Coordinates of C-alpha atoms in Angstrom, one line a residue:
Chain O
M13 CA -26.9 -3.9 -20.6
K14 CA -27.6 -0.1 -19.0
E15 CA -26.3 -1.7 -15.5
Y16 CA -23.0 -3.9 -17.2
A17 CA -22.2 0.2 -18.2
L18 CA -22.8 1.8 -14.9
I19 CA -20.3 -0.9 -13.3
L20 CA -17.8 0.7 -15.8
I21 CA -18.5 3.9 -15.8
S22 CA -18.3 3.8 -12.0
T23 CA -15.4 1.9 -12.2
V24 CA -13.2 3.4 -14.1
L25 CA -14.2 7.8 -13.5
V26 CA -16.6 7.9 -10.0
N27 CA -14.8 5.2 -7.6
N28 CA -11.7 5.1 -9.5
F29 CA -9.5 2.8 -7.4
V30 CA -6.3 5.2 -7.2
L31 CA -7.5 8.1 -6.7
V32 CA -10.6 7.3 -4.6
K33 CA -10.8 4.0 -2.8
F34 CA -6.4 4.0 -2.3
L35 CA -5.8 0.9 -3.6
G36 CA -3.0 0.0 -5.6
L37 CA -0.8 3.2 -4.9
C38 CA 2.4 1.7 -4.4
P39 CA 3.1 1.1 -8.9
F40 CA 1.1 4.5 -8.8
M41 CA 4.3 5.8 -7.0
G42 CA 6.5 3.7 -8.3
V43 CA 6.3 3.1 -11.4
S44 CA 5.2 6.3 -13.1
R45 CA 8.0 8.4 -13.4
K46 CA 8.3 7.4 -17.0
L47 CA 5.4 7.7 -19.4
E48 CA 6.4 4.2 -21.2
T49 CA 6.6 2.3 -18.2
A50 CA 3.5 3.3 -17.1
V51 CA 1.9 1.7 -20.2
G52 CA 3.1 -0.8 -19.7
M53 CA 2.1 -1.1 -15.8
G54 CA -1.2 -0.4 -16.8
L55 CA -1.6 -3.0 -19.7
A56 CA 0.2 -5.6 -18.1
T57 CA -2.0 -4.8 -15.0
T58 CA -5.5 -4.4 -17.0
F59 CA -4.4 -8.3 -18.2
V60 CA -3.8 -10.1 -14.6
L61 CA -6.2 -8.0 -12.7
T62 CA -9.1 -9.0 -15.4
L63 CA -8.4 -12.5 -15.3
S64 CA -8.0 -13.0 -11.9
S65 CA -10.7 -11.6 -10.8
V66 CA -12.6 -13.7 -13.0
C67 CA -10.4 -16.2 -11.7
S68 CA -11.3 -15.7 -7.6
F69 CA -14.6 -15.5 -8.8
L70 CA -15.0 -18.9 -9.9
I71 CA -13.1 -20.3 -6.6
N72 CA -15.2 -17.6 -4.0
E73 CA -17.6 -19.4 -5.9
Y74 CA -17.6 -22.9 -6.9
L75 CA -14.6 -24.0 -4.2
L76 CA -15.2 -22.6 -1.0
I77 CA -18.8 -22.0 -0.9
P78 CA -19.8 -25.3 -1.9
L79 CA -17.2 -26.2 0.8
D80 CA -17.5 -23.7 3.5
L81 CA -13.9 -22.9 3.7
T82 CA -15.5 -18.9 3.4
F83 CA -12.2 -18.5 6.3
L84 CA -9.8 -19.0 3.6
R85 CA -11.2 -16.7 1.2
T86 CA -8.0 -14.2 1.9
I87 CA -5.5 -16.9 1.2
A88 CA -6.8 -18.5 -1.4
F89 CA -7.8 -15.2 -3.4
I90 CA -3.8 -14.3 -3.3
L91 CA -2.5 -17.8 -4.1
V92 CA -4.7 -16.8 -7.0
I93 CA -3.6 -13.9 -7.7
A94 CA 0.3 -15.5 -7.7
V95 CA -1.2 -18.1 -10.2
V96 CA -2.5 -15.6 -12.3
V97 CA 0.8 -13.7 -11.6
Q98 CA 2.5 -16.5 -12.8
F99 CA 0.4 -18.8 -15.6
T100 CA 0.6 -14.8 -17.9
E101 CA 4.3 -14.6 -17.9
V102 CA 5.2 -18.4 -18.6
V103 CA 2.3 -17.8 -21.5
L104 CA 3.3 -14.4 -22.6
H105 CA 7.5 -16.1 -22.7
K106 CA 6.3 -19.0 -24.8
T107 CA 3.8 -17.0 -27.1
S108 CA 5.4 -13.4 -28.1
P109 CA 8.5 -12.2 -27.1
V110 CA 8.0 -9.0 -27.8
L111 CA 5.1 -8.5 -25.4
Y112 CA 6.9 -10.3 -23.1
Q113 CA 10.0 -7.8 -23.2
V114 CA 7.9 -4.7 -22.5
L115 CA 5.6 -6.3 -19.9
G116 CA 7.7 -8.7 -18.3
I117 CA 9.6 -6.7 -15.5
F118 CA 6.2 -5.7 -14.3
L119 CA 4.6 -8.9 -13.8
P120 CA 5.9 -10.1 -10.7
L121 CA 5.3 -6.6 -9.1
I122 CA 1.5 -7.0 -9.9
T123 CA 1.5 -10.1 -6.6
T124 CA 1.8 -7.1 -4.2
N125 CA -0.8 -5.2 -5.4
C126 CA -3.6 -4.1 -3.4
A127 CA -6.3 -3.9 -6.7
V128 CA -6.0 -6.7 -7.4
L129 CA -6.5 -8.1 -4.3
G130 CA -9.0 -6.0 -3.3
V131 CA -10.6 -6.2 -6.4
A132 CA -11.2 -10.1 -5.9
L133 CA -12.5 -8.7 -1.8
L134 CA -15.0 -6.6 -3.6
N135 CA -16.5 -8.6 -5.7
V136 CA -17.5 -11.2 -2.6
Q137 CA -18.5 -8.2 -0.7
E138 CA -20.6 -6.8 -3.3
Q139 CA -22.2 -10.5 -4.3
H140 CA -21.3 -9.7 -8.3
G141 CA -22.0 -12.0 -10.7
F142 CA -20.2 -13.1 -13.0
V143 CA -19.8 -11.4 -16.3
E144 CA -20.0 -8.3 -13.5
S145 CA -16.7 -9.4 -11.7
A146 CA -15.1 -9.5 -15.7
L147 CA -16.4 -6.0 -16.0
Y148 CA -15.3 -5.1 -12.6
G149 CA -12.1 -5.7 -13.4
F150 CA -11.6 -4.4 -16.1
G151 CA -12.6 -1.4 -15.2
A152 CA -10.6 -1.6 -12.1
A153 CA -7.3 -1.7 -14.5
S154 CA -8.6 0.2 -16.7
G155 CA -9.6 3.4 -14.2
F156 CA -6.0 2.9 -12.8
S157 CA -4.3 2.5 -15.8
L158 CA -5.8 5.8 -16.6
V159 CA -4.7 7.1 -14.1
L160 CA -1.2 6.1 -13.8
V161 CA -0.6 7.5 -17.4
L162 CA -1.9 10.9 -16.8
F163 CA 0.1 11.0 -13.3
A164 CA 3.5 9.7 -15.3
A165 CA 2.6 12.4 -17.9
V166 CA 2.4 15.3 -15.2
R167 CA 5.3 13.3 -13.4
E168 CA 7.3 13.8 -16.5
R169 CA 6.3 17.7 -17.0
V170 CA 7.6 18.5 -13.3
T171 CA 10.8 16.9 -13.8
V172 CA 11.7 19.3 -15.9
S173 CA 10.4 22.3 -13.5
D174 CA 11.9 24.4 -11.7
V175 CA 10.3 22.9 -8.0
P176 CA 11.5 24.9 -4.8
E177 CA 13.8 22.7 -3.2
P178 CA 12.3 20.9 -0.6
F179 CA 9.3 20.0 -2.6
Q180 CA 11.4 18.6 -5.4
G181 CA 10.8 14.0 -5.3
N182 CA 8.1 12.5 -3.5
A183 CA 6.6 15.5 -1.7
I184 CA 5.4 16.6 -5.0
A185 CA 4.2 14.1 -6.3
L186 CA 1.9 13.4 -3.4
I187 CA 0.2 17.0 -4.3
T188 CA 0.1 16.7 -7.7
A189 CA -1.8 12.9 -6.8
G190 CA -3.5 15.3 -4.5
L191 CA -5.0 17.9 -7.3
M192 CA -6.0 14.7 -9.4
S193 CA -7.8 13.1 -7.1
M194 CA -9.9 15.8 -6.3
A195 CA -10.1 16.5 -9.6
F196 CA -12.1 13.6 -9.9
M197 CA -14.3 14.3 -7.3
G198 CA -16.0 15.9 -10.0
F199 CA -17.2 13.0 -11.6
A200 CA -19.0 12.4 -8.4
G201 CA -22.7 12.6 -8.5
L202 CA -21.9 10.6 -12.3
V203 CA -24.0 8.0 -11.4
A204 CA -26.3 7.1 -8.3
S205 CA -24.1 4.4 -6.5
Chain R
M28 CA 24.9 -16.1 19.8
A29 CA 27.2 -18.6 20.4
D30 CA 27.0 -20.6 17.3
L31 CA 28.1 -18.2 14.3
P32 CA 30.2 -15.8 16.6
H33 CA 31.3 -13.6 14.1
K34 CA 28.6 -13.1 11.4
T35 CA 25.5 -11.8 13.6
T36 CA 26.1 -8.9 14.6
P37 CA 24.7 -7.1 18.0
I38 CA 21.1 -6.6 18.6
T39 CA 21.5 -2.6 19.2
L40 CA 19.0 -0.2 19.9
D41 CA 19.6 0.8 16.1
T42 CA 17.3 -2.8 15.4
F43 CA 15.1 -1.2 16.7
L44 CA 15.2 2.5 16.2
R45 CA 15.7 2.3 12.3
G46 CA 12.6 1.6 11.9
L47 CA 10.9 4.2 14.0
W48 CA 12.0 7.0 11.9
K49 CA 15.4 6.7 9.0
E50 CA 14.2 3.7 7.9
N51 CA 10.2 5.0 8.4
P52 CA 8.2 2.6 6.1
V53 CA 5.6 5.2 5.4
F54 CA 7.4 9.2 5.3
V55 CA 10.4 7.3 3.7
M56 CA 9.5 4.8 2.0
L57 CA 7.2 5.3 0.5
L58 CA 5.6 2.0 1.2
G59 CA 2.0 1.0 2.3
L60 CA 1.3 4.1 0.7
C61 CA -2.9 2.3 1.1
P62 CA -3.7 1.3 4.4
A63 CA -1.6 4.8 4.9
L64 CA -4.3 7.2 3.3
A65 CA -7.1 5.2 2.7
V66 CA -8.5 4.4 6.8
T67 CA -6.8 7.6 8.3
N68 CA -9.7 10.1 8.2
T69 CA -10.1 9.5 12.0
T70 CA -7.3 8.6 14.5
F71 CA -9.5 5.6 15.9
N72 CA -8.8 4.0 12.5
A73 CA -5.6 4.5 12.0
L74 CA -4.8 3.0 15.3
G75 CA -7.0 0.3 14.5
M76 CA -5.1 -0.3 11.5
G77 CA -1.2 0.9 12.5
L78 CA -1.4 -2.5 15.7
A79 CA -3.3 -5.0 13.3
T80 CA -0.7 -4.4 11.1
L81 CA 1.9 -4.1 13.6
F82 CA 0.6 -7.7 15.1
V83 CA 0.6 -9.3 11.1
L84 CA 4.2 -7.6 11.2
V85 CA 5.9 -9.5 13.9
C86 CA 4.5 -12.6 14.3
S87 CA 4.8 -13.0 10.3
S88 CA 8.7 -11.7 10.8
A89 CA 8.6 -14.0 13.7
L90 CA 7.2 -17.8 11.4
V91 CA 9.9 -16.4 8.2
S92 CA 12.5 -15.8 10.6
L93 CA 11.8 -19.8 12.7
L94 CA 11.3 -21.6 9.1
R95 CA 14.0 -20.0 6.8
D96 CA 16.7 -23.0 6.8
Y97 CA 13.7 -24.9 5.9
I98 CA 11.6 -22.9 2.9
P99 CA 12.8 -23.7 -0.2
K100 CA 14.4 -20.9 -2.2
Q101 CA 12.0 -21.4 -5.2
V102 CA 9.1 -21.2 -3.4
R103 CA 9.9 -18.3 -1.5
I104 CA 8.0 -15.8 -1.8
A105 CA 4.9 -17.7 -2.1
S106 CA 5.6 -19.4 1.2
Y107 CA 5.3 -16.0 2.7
I108 CA 2.9 -14.8 1.0
V109 CA 0.7 -17.4 2.8
I110 CA 1.9 -17.3 6.1
I111 CA 1.2 -13.5 6.4
A112 CA -1.9 -14.7 5.1
T113 CA -2.4 -17.0 8.1
F114 CA -2.2 -14.3 10.6
V115 CA -3.9 -11.8 8.7
T116 CA -6.8 -14.1 8.5
I117 CA -6.2 -13.5 12.4
V118 CA -7.0 -10.1 12.9
D119 CA -9.6 -9.8 10.7
Y120 CA -11.8 -12.2 12.6
G121 CA -10.3 -10.7 16.4
I122 CA -10.7 -7.6 14.8
H123 CA -14.6 -8.6 13.6
A124 CA -14.5 -10.2 17.5
I125 CA -13.3 -7.4 19.0
S126 CA -15.0 -4.2 17.4
L127 CA -17.2 -4.3 14.7
E128 CA -17.4 -0.7 14.4
L129 CA -13.8 -0.9 13.8
Y130 CA -14.0 -3.8 11.3
N131 CA -16.8 -2.1 9.7
A132 CA -14.7 1.2 8.9
L133 CA -12.0 -0.5 8.0
G134 CA -13.4 -2.9 5.6
A135 CA -11.5 -5.1 2.9
F136 CA -8.1 -3.1 4.2
I137 CA -8.1 -5.4 7.3
Q138 CA -7.8 -8.2 4.5
L139 CA -5.2 -5.7 2.6
I140 CA -3.1 -6.3 4.9
V141 CA -1.6 -9.1 3.2
A142 CA -1.1 -7.2 0.4
N143 CA 1.2 -4.6 2.6
C144 CA 4.3 -4.3 0.8
V145 CA 6.3 -3.6 3.4
I146 CA 4.9 -7.0 5.9
L147 CA 6.4 -8.7 2.4
G148 CA 9.7 -6.6 2.0
R149 CA 10.4 -7.3 5.9
A150 CA 9.6 -10.8 5.1
E151 CA 12.2 -11.2 2.5
S152 CA 14.7 -8.7 3.2
Y153 CA 14.9 -8.9 6.6
A154 CA 13.5 -11.9 8.7
S155 CA 14.6 -14.6 6.0
K156 CA 17.6 -13.7 6.4
N157 CA 18.2 -12.6 10.7
R158 CA 17.8 -14.3 14.1
V159 CA 14.1 -14.7 15.5
T160 CA 14.6 -12.1 18.2
K161 CA 16.7 -9.7 15.8
S162 CA 14.1 -10.0 13.4
I163 CA 11.2 -9.3 15.4
I164 CA 12.3 -6.9 17.1
N165 CA 13.1 -5.3 13.6
A166 CA 9.5 -5.9 11.9
A167 CA 8.3 -4.5 16.2
G168 CA 10.3 -1.3 14.6
M169 CA 9.0 -1.5 11.5
G170 CA 5.2 -2.0 12.8
F171 CA 5.8 1.0 15.7
G172 CA 7.0 3.2 12.2
F173 CA 4.3 2.3 10.9
T174 CA 1.6 3.4 13.1
F175 CA 3.0 6.2 14.2
A176 CA 2.9 7.8 10.2
L177 CA -0.8 6.7 10.2
L178 CA -1.4 8.1 13.8
C179 CA 0.9 11.7 12.4
L180 CA -1.9 11.5 8.9
G181 CA -4.7 10.7 11.0
S182 CA -4.8 13.5 13.9
V183 CA -4.3 15.8 11.2
R184 CA -7.4 15.1 8.9
E185 CA -9.3 14.2 12.0
I186 CA -8.7 17.7 13.6
L187 CA -9.0 19.8 10.1
G188 CA -11.2 17.8 8.9
S189 CA -13.6 16.7 11.3
G190 CA -12.9 19.3 14.1
T191 CA -12.3 16.7 16.6
L192 CA -9.5 14.7 18.1
L193 CA -10.5 10.5 18.8
G194 CA -13.7 12.2 18.5
Y195 CA -14.0 14.8 21.3
P196 CA -14.4 18.0 19.9
L197 CA -11.6 20.4 20.0
F198 CA -12.8 23.8 18.7
G199 CA -15.3 25.5 19.5
E200 CA -19.4 25.7 17.9
S201 CA -18.0 28.6 15.3
F202 CA -15.2 25.6 13.5
Q203 CA -15.6 25.0 10.3
P204 CA -14.8 21.9 9.3
W205 CA -12.5 21.3 6.1
V206 CA -14.2 18.2 4.6
V207 CA -11.7 17.7 2.2
M208 CA -9.2 16.6 4.4
V209 CA -11.4 13.7 5.3
L210 CA -12.1 12.8 1.5
P211 CA -9.6 11.3 -0.7
P212 CA -7.6 14.0 -1.7
G213 CA -6.9 15.3 1.5
G214 CA -5.1 12.0 1.9
F215 CA -2.8 13.3 -1.0
F216 CA -2.1 16.7 0.9
V217 CA -2.1 15.5 4.4
I218 CA 1.1 12.6 3.8
G219 CA 2.6 15.5 1.0
T220 CA 2.6 18.5 3.6
W221 CA 4.2 15.8 5.9
L222 CA 6.8 14.9 3.0
L223 CA 7.7 18.4 3.1
L224 CA 8.1 19.4 6.2
F225 CA 10.9 16.5 6.8
A226 CA 12.8 17.7 3.5
W227 CA 12.8 21.0 4.7
L228 CA 13.7 19.9 7.9
K229 CA 16.4 18.2 6.6
E230 CA 17.7 21.1 3.9
R231 CA 17.3 23.1 7.4
K232 CA 20.1 21.2 9.0
Q233 CA 22.0 20.0 6.1
R234 CA 23.1 23.9 5.2
K235 CA 24.0 24.0 9.6
I236 CA 25.9 22.0 9.2
T237 CA 28.0 23.6 5.8
R238 CA 27.7 26.7 7.5
Q239 CA 29.5 25.4 10.5
E240 CA 32.3 23.3 8.2
E241 CA 32.8 26.8 6.3
A242 CA 33.0 29.4 9.6
A243 CA 35.5 26.1 11.3
R244 CA 37.8 26.6 7.8
A245 CA 37.4 30.2 8.1
T246 CA 38.8 30.1 11.4
G247 CA 41.0 28.0 11.1

């Protein structure tokens, strides 16, 4: 039980996927202009990431390794992710139109979110089991959502402030992200890894 | 070019240079930020990553462009991803064979070239619509632009963070390395500062033009 809690804390705070591991920066910069879209993106990513983390673990463990096809890992994982994204889109569309309206536009973007592929690959690299993979995926996604929402809130505030002209736009956003990353470094040492 | 002379624009130097500067993937379009920040703590890693991406970009653009009439529109994204993933696997095994040190330093980021939006973006918006040579030249421009941006980040971070360039010490014994620059926050700060510099240069140029116009109006 204890190691599961450690995985969660370490992926959400200590080894945050966005600010410490630099995964998923494109959506981090792209959809953080408004708080609402950030929340939507966070929810959609959490769902897809957890599911694809589990699926890619199963594919790797029961298909690629027994058949000695590990050189196809990258191709297999990216296809799994694309399928999971497509599947989520279809299911949401049929079952919950409300949720589909909120999350629908973010789903296609998730395929090229490198955090999703990153989690799948890191699961293999760190030899996680089934439950660990699921938790690792969920923790990574929660960390991503947390930082995305925090950053969106900061950015909304920055847009109404009087920023010097050359700083405006992406320069100030990236420096803000740097400051947040520094704050998250304060969590280092919380979990000995 | 004989078959469609009115539809294809000729290949110019701009096809290549556009990706290098005006539409630089990292500094202007803010794409492919993950590898640009994650592996640029030394110049050597930055160069390795840049060249690996360049290879995948050029090869996949060439293949997508060759197959552009045969790939059905509905499954094009999936097809592009499979093409890109194939070349990434080649690069992955290639780097593993050539330099184990670089392979360990880049870690999962070699395989993550698949999810680099610069490459999929090129395949979707350029290679699927243009002839092979033109796509290759454009992809090469983008790839060199990406490598250039990575080198800009990597060299600054290495010089400030470890006091070395490509492993050679630059300063004397008394240099106190600015450790935060090789850590994650440093990546954000350095790219933010580069963007700041470019924005400032652009603004200054703009001001100069308006001043010249005003002067011309005053005299004329």
